[in-house]
mmCIF file of C-alpha atoms in Angstrom:
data_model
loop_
_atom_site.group_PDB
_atom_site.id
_atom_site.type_symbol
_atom_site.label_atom_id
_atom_site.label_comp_id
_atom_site.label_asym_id
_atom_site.label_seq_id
_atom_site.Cartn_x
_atom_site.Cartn_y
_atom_site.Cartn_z
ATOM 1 C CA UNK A 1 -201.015 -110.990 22.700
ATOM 2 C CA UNK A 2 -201.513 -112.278 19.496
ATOM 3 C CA UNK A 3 -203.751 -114.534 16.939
ATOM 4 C CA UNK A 4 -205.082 -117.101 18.773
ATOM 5 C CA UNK A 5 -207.787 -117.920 15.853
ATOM 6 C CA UNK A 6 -206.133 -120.846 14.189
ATOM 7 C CA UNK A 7 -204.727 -122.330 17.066
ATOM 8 C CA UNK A 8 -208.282 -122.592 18.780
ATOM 9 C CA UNK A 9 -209.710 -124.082 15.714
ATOM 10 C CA UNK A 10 -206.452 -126.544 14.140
ATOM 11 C CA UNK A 11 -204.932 -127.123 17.889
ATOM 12 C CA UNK A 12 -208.760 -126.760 19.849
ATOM 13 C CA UNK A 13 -205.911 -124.706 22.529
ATOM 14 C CA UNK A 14 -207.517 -124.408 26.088
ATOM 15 C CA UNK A 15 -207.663 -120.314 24.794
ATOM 16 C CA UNK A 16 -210.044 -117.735 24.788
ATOM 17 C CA UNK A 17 -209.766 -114.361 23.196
ATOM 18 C CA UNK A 18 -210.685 -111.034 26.065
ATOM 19 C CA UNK A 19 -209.679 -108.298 24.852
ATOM 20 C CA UNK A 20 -209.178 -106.453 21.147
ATOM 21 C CA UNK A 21 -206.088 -104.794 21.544
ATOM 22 C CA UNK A 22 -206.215 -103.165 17.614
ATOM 23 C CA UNK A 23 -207.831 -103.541 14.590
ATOM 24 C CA UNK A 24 -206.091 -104.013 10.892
ATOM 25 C CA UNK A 25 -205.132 -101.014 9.768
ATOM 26 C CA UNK A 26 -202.983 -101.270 6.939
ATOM 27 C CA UNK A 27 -202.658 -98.947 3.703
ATOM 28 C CA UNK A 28 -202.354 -101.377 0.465
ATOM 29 C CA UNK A 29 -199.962 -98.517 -1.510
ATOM 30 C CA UNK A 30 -198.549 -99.042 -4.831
ATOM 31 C CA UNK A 31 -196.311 -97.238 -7.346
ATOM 32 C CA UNK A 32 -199.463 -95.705 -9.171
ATOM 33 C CA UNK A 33 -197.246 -94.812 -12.448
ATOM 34 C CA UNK A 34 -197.299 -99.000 -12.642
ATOM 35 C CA UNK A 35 -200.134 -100.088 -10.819
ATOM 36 C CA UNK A 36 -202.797 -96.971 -10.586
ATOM 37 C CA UNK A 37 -206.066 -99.348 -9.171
ATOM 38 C CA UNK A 38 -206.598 -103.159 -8.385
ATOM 39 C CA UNK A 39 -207.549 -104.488 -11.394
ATOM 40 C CA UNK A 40 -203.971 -103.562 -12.646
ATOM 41 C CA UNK A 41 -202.779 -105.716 -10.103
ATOM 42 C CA UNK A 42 -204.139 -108.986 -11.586
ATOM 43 C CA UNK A 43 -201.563 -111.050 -12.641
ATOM 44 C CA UNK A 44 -198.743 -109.158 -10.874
ATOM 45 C CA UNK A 45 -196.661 -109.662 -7.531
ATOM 46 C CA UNK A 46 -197.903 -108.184 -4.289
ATOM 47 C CA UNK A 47 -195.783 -107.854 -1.156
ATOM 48 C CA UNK A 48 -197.031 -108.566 2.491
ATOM 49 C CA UNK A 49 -195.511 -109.223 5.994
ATOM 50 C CA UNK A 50 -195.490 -112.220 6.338
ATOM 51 C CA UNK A 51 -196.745 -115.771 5.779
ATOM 52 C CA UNK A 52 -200.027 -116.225 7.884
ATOM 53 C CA UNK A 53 -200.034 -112.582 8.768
ATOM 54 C CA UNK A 54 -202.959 -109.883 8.403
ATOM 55 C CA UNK A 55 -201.445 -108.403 5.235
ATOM 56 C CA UNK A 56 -201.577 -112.008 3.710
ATOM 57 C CA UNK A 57 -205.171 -112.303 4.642
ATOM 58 C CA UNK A 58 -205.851 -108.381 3.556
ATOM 59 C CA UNK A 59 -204.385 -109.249 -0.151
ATOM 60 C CA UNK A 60 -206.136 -113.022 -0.075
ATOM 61 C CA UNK A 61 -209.494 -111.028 0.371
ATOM 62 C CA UNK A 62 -208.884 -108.329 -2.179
ATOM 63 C CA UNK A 63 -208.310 -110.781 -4.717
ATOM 64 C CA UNK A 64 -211.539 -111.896 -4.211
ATOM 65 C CA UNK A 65 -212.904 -108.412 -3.519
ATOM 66 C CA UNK A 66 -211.754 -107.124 -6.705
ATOM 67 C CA UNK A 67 -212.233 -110.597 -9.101
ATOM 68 C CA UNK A 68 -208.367 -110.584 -9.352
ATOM 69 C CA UNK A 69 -205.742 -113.351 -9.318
ATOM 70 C CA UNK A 70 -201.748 -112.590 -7.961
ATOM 71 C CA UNK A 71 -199.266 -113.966 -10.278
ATOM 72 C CA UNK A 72 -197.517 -114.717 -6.308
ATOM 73 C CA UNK A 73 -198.189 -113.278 -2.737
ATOM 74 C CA UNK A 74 -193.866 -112.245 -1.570
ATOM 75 C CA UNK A 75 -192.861 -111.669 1.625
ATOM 76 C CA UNK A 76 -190.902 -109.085 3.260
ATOM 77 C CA UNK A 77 -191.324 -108.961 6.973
ATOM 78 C CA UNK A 78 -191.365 -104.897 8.034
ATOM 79 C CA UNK A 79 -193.005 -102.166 6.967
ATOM 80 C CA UNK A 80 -189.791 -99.906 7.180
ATOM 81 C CA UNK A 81 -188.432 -102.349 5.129
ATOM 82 C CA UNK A 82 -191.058 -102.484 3.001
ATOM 83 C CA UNK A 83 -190.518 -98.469 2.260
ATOM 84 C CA UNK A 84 -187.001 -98.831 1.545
ATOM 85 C CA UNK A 85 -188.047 -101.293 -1.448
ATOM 86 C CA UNK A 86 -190.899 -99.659 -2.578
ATOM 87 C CA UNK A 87 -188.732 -96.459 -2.899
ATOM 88 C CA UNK A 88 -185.776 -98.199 -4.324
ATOM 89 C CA UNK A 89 -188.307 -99.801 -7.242
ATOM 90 C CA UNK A 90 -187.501 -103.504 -5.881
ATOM 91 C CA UNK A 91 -191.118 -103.827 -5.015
ATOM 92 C CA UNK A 92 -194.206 -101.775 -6.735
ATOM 93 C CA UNK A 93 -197.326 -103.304 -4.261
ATOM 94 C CA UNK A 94 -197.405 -103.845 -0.619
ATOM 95 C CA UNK A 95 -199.694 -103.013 2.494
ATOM 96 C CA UNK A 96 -198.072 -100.542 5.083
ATOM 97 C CA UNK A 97 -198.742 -99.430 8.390
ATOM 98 C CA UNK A 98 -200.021 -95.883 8.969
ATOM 99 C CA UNK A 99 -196.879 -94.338 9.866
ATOM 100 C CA UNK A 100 -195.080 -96.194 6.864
ATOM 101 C CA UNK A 101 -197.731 -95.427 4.243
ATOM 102 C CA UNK A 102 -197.786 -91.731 5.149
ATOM 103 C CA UNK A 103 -193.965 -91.683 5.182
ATOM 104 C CA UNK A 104 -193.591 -93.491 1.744
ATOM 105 C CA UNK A 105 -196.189 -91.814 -0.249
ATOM 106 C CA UNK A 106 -195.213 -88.000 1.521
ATOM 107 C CA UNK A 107 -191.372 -89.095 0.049
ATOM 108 C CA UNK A 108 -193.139 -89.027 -3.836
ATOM 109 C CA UNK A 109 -196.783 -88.347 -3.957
ATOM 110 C CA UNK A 110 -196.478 -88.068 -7.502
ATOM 111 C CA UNK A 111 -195.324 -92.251 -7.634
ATOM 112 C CA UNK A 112 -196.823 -93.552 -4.642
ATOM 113 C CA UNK A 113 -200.310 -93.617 -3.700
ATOM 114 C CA UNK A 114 -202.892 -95.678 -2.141
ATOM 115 C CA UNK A 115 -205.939 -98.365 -3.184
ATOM 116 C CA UNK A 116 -209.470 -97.610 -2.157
ATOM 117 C CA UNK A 117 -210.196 -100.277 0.499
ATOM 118 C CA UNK A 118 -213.178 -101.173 2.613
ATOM 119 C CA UNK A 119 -213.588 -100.268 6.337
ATOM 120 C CA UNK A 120 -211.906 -103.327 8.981
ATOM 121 C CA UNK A 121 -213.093 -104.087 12.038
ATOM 122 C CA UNK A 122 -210.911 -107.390 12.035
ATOM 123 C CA UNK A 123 -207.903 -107.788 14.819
ATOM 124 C CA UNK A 124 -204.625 -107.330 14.170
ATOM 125 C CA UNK A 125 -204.279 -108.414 17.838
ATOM 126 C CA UNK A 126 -205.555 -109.531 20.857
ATOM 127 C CA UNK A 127 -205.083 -110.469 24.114
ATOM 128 C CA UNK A 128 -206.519 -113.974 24.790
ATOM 129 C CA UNK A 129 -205.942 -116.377 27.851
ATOM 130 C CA UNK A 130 -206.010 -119.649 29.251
ATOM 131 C CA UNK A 131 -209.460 -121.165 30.449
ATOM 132 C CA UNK A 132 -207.924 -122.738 33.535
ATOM 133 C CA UNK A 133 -205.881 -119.338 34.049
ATOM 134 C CA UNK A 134 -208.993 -117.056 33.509
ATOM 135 C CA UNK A 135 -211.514 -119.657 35.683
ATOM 136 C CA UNK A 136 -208.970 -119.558 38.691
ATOM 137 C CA UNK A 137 -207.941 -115.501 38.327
ATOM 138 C CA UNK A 138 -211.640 -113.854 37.766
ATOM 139 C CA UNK A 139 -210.764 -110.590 39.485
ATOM 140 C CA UNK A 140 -206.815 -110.204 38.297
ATOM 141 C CA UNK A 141 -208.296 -110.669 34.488
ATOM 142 C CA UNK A 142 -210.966 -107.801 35.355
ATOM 143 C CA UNK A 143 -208.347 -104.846 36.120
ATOM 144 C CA UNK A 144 -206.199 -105.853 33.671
ATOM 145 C CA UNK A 145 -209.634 -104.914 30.951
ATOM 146 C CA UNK A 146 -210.661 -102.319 33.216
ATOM 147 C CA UNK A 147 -207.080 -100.700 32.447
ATOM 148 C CA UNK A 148 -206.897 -101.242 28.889
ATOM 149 C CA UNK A 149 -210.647 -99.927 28.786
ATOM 150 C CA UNK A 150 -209.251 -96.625 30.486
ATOM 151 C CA UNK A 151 -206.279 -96.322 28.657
ATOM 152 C CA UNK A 152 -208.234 -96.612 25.123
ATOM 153 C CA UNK A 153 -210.839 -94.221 26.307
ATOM 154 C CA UNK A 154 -208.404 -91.843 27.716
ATOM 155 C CA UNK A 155 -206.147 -92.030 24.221
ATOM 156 C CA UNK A 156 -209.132 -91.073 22.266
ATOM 157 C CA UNK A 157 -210.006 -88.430 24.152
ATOM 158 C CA UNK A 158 -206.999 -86.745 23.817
ATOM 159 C CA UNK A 159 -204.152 -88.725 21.639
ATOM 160 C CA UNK A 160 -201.341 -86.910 23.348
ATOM 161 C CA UNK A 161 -202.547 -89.092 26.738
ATOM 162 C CA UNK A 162 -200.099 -91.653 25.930
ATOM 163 C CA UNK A 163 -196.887 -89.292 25.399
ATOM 164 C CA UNK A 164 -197.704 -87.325 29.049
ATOM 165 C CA UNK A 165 -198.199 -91.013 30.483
ATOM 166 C CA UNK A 166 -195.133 -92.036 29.368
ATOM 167 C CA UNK A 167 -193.058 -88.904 31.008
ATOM 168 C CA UNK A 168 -195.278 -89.214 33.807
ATOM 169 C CA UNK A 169 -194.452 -92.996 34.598
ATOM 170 C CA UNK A 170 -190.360 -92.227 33.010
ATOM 171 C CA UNK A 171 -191.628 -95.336 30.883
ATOM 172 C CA UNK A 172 -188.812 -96.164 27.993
ATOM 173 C CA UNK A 173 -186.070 -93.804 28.774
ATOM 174 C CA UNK A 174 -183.863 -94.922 26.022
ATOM 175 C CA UNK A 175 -186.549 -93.333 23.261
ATOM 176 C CA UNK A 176 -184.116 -91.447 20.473
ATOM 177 C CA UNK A 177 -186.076 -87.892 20.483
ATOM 178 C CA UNK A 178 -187.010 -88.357 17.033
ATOM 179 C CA UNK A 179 -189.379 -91.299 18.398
ATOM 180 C CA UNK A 180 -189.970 -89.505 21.374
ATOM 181 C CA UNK A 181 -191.514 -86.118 18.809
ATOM 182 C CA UNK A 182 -193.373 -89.062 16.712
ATOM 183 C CA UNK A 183 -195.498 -90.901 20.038
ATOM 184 C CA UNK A 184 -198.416 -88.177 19.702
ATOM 185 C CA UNK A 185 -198.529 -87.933 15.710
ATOM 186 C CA UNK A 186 -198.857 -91.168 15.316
ATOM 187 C CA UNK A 187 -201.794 -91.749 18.112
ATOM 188 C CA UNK A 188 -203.192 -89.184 16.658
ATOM 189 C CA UNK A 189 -203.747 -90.919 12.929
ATOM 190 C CA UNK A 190 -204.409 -94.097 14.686
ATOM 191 C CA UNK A 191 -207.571 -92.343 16.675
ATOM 192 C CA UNK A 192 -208.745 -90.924 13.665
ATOM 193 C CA UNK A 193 -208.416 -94.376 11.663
ATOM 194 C CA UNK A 194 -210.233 -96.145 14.756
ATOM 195 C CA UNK A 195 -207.474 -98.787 15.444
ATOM 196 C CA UNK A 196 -207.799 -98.748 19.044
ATOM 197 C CA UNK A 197 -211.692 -99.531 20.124
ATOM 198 C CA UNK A 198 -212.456 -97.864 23.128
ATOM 199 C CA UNK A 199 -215.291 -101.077 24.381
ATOM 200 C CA UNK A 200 -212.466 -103.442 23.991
ATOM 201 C CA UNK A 201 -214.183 -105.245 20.745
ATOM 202 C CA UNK A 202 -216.205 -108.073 22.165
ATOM 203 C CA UNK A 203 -218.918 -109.510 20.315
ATOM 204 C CA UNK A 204 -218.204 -107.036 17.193
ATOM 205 C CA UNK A 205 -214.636 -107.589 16.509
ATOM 206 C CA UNK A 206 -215.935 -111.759 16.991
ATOM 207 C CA UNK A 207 -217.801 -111.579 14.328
ATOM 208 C CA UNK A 208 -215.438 -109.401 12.291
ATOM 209 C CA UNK A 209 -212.500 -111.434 13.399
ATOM 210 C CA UNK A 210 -214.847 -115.275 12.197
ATOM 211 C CA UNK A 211 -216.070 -113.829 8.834
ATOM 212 C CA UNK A 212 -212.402 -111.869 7.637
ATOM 213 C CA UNK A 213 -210.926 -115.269 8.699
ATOM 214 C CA UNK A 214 -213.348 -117.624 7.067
ATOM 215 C CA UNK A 215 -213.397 -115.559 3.906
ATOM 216 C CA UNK A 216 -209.795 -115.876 4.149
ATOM 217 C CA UNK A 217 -209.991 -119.448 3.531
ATOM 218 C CA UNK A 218 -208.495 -119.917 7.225
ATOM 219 C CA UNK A 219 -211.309 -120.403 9.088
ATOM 220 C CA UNK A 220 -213.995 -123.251 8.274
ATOM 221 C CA UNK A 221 -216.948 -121.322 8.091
ATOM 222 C CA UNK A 222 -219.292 -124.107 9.689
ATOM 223 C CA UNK A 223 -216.802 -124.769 12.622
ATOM 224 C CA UNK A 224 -218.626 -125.353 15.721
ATOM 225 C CA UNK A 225 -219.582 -123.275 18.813
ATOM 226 C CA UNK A 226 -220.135 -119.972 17.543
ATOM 227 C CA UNK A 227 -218.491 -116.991 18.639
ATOM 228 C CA UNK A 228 -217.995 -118.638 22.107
ATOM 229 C CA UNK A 229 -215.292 -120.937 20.587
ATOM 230 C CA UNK A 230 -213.081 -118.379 20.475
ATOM 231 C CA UNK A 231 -213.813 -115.938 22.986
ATOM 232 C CA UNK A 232 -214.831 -114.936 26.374
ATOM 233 C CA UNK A 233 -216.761 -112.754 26.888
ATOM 234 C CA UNK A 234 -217.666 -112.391 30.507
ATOM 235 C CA UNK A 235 -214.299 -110.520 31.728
ATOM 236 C CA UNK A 236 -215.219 -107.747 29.144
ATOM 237 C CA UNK A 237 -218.628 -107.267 30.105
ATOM 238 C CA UNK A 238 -217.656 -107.004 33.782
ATOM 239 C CA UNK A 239 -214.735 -104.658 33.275
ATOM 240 C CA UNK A 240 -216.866 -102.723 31.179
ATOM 241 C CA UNK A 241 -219.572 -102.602 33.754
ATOM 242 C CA UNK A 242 -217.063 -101.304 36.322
ATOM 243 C CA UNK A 243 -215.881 -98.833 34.106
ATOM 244 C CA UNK A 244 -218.668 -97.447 33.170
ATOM 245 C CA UNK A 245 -220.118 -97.092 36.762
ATOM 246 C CA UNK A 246 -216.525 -95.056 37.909
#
């Protein structure tokens, strides 16, 4: 589970991508009194997750969405921890995840808010495999899909599937109740924000994945061998097809 983008195309790594597990879906939220819309940014420091990460390619891209230049791109690995500086004033720009945005900006609507940005359909992760491991283990690869493509379907359907799933299967015992209370809230903002696809991404979240990456600056957009290069595509389409006839 992963990025295997980069290491297909700087390491040509016997891997192919199967499965989108979740797309991007990060809030870029700022202390509005400071920085109220991009263009304010120019010039300025903006925090992400890390070097190489999603948020780093997220803020690379709306520089050149919005014609704007960072003074530096910081890093500060966590979103939690990421709300703890934001709050404390140590930081003013940074992208969140869901559950971190919506905490931050409910502590101080009136100081924190969020940019305007433009649908993703990009990966945050996915799972990807060996060639050798996926040519010799056809049928193990297929329920492992067919799973995740039930699981996704199911979660969308009803967002509190994965809470009764995990009582059901006494899955992570050890959950504080304060986690336990947030499991269904949170799958619940994720359905409505899309992050999970329900047909497992395939050709779509390719294509999204090659052109975020390459207008990134981290892909070379003539690089060789199309979408095929970097993913598989044949354990999806079978999993799907025996999904879809169940």
């Amino acid at each position: 589970m992963g990025d295997s983008y980069e290491a297909i195309n700087n390491l040509k790594a016997p891997i192919r991508n199967i499965y989108q597990i979740r797309k991007l879906a990060y809030v870029p939220v700022v202390d509005k009194t400071v920085y109220p819309d991009w263009k304010s940014l120019n010039g300025q420091t903006f925090v992400v997750h890390s070097r190489g990460s999603g948020t780093e390619t997220m803020a690379q891209i709306m520089e050149k969405k919005s014609g704007i230049k960072f003074d530096k791109i910081s890093y500060v690995p966590g979103s939690e921890v990421r709300v703890v500086a934001m709050q404390r004033g140590n930081i003013k720009a940074t992208y969140l995840d869901l559950t971190s945005s919506k905490v931050l900006i409910d502590s101080d609507p009136k100081r924190f808010g969020a940019l305007p940005v433009q649908d993703q359909d990009a990966s945050d992760s996915t799972f990807y495999v060996s060639t050798k491991f996926a040519e010799a283990n056809p049928r193990a690869v297929q329920i492992l899909l067919e799973e995740l493509l039930k699981a996704a379907k199911a979660t969308a359907a009803d967002p509190s599937w994965p809470a009764a799933q995990r009582k059901e299967l006494k899955l992570l015992p050890d959950l504080a109740d304060k986690e336990v209370a947030e499991i269904t809230p949170y799958f619940t903002r994720a359905v409505a924000a899309g992050i999970f696809p329900v047909d497992g991404g395939g050709k779509t979240a390719a294509q999204a994945d090659v052109d975020f990456l390459t207008l990134a600056g981290k892909l070379k957009s003539d690089t060789s061998g199309g979408l095929d290069a970097y993913w598989d595509f044949k354990p999806l389409e079978a999993a799907s097809k025996a999904v879809g006839a169940k």
